[in-house]
XYZ file of C-alpha atoms in Angstrom:
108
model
C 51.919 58.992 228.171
C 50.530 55.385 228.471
C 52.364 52.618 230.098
C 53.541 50.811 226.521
C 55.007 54.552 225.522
C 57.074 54.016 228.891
C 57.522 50.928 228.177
C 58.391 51.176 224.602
C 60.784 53.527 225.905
C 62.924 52.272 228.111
C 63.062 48.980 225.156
C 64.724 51.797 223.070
C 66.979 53.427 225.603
C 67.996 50.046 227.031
C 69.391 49.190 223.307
C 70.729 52.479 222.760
C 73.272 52.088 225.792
C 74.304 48.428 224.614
C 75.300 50.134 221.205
C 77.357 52.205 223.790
C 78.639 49.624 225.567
C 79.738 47.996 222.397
C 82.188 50.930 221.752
C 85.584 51.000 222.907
C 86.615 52.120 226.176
C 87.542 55.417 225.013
C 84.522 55.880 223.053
C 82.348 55.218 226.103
C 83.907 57.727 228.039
C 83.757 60.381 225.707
C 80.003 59.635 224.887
C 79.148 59.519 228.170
C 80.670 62.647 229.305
C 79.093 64.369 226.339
C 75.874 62.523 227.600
C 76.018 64.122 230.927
C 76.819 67.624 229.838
C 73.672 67.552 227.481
C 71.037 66.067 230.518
C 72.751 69.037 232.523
C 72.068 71.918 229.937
C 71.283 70.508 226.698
C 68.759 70.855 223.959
C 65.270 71.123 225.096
C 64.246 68.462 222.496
C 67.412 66.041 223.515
C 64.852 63.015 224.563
C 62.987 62.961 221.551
C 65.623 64.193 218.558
C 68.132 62.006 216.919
C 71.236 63.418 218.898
C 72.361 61.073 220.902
C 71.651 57.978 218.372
C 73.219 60.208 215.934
C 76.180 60.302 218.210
C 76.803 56.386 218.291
C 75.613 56.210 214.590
C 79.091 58.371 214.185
C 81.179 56.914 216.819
C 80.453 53.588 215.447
C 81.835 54.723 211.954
C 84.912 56.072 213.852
C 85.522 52.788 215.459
C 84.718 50.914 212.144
C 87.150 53.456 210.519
C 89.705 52.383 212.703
C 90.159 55.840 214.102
C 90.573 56.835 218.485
C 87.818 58.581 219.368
C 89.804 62.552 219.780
C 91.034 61.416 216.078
C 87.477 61.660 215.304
C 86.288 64.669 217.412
C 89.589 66.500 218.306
C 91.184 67.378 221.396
C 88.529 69.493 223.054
C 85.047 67.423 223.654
C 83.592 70.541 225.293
C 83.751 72.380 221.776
C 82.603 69.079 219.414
C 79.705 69.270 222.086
C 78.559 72.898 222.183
C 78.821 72.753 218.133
C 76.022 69.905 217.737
C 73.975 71.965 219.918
C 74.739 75.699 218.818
C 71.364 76.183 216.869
C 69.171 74.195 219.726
C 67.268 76.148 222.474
C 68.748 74.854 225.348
C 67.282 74.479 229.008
C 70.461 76.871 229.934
C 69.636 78.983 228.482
C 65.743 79.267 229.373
C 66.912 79.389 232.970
C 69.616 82.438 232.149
C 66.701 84.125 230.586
C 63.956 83.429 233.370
C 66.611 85.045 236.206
C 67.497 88.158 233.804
C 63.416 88.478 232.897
C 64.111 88.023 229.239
C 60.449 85.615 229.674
C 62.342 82.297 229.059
C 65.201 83.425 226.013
C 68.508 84.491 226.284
C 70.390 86.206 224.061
C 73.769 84.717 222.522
């Protein structure tokens, strides 16, 4: 990775999170909780897929819609989380499968 590609990046993740900031308050905290939960055990692919734009891209339709944000997603944002993700390997589980020797899967 060259110093533009870091540099490049940061340009892009810097304009993400002012399309987050943009969102309502509710919005924000609903993204960003969903944000954490996915750097703590998300896809293995989360940096360079479409999720997280693809989040905003929606939430922004929500808010443009009119709608609160658990109008939009429903009352549990653990669920509306673990369903974007279902079909994604997931760094969770590579580490469940590298402590029961299952050589970096785990079953579901």
């Amino acid at each position: 990775m060259s110093i533009r590609d870091i540099i490049e990046g940061k340009k892009q993740w810097r304009a993400h999170m002012a399309r987050v900031k943009a969102l309502p308050p509710d919005y924000q905290v609903v993204y960003k909780e969903m944000q954490r939960y996915y750097f703590k055990v998300g896809p293995v692919d989360l940096l360079d897929g479409s999720l997280l734009s693809g989040i905003v891209d929606f939430f922004e339709e929500g808010v443009a819609d009119g709608k609160g944000v658990l109008e939009l997603i429903g009352d549990d944002v653990a669920a509306f989380a673990d369903e974007l993700i279902k079909d994604s390997r997931t760094y969770a589980e590579i580490y469940q499968g590298s402590i029961s020797g299952k050589a970096g899967t785990a079953e579901k």
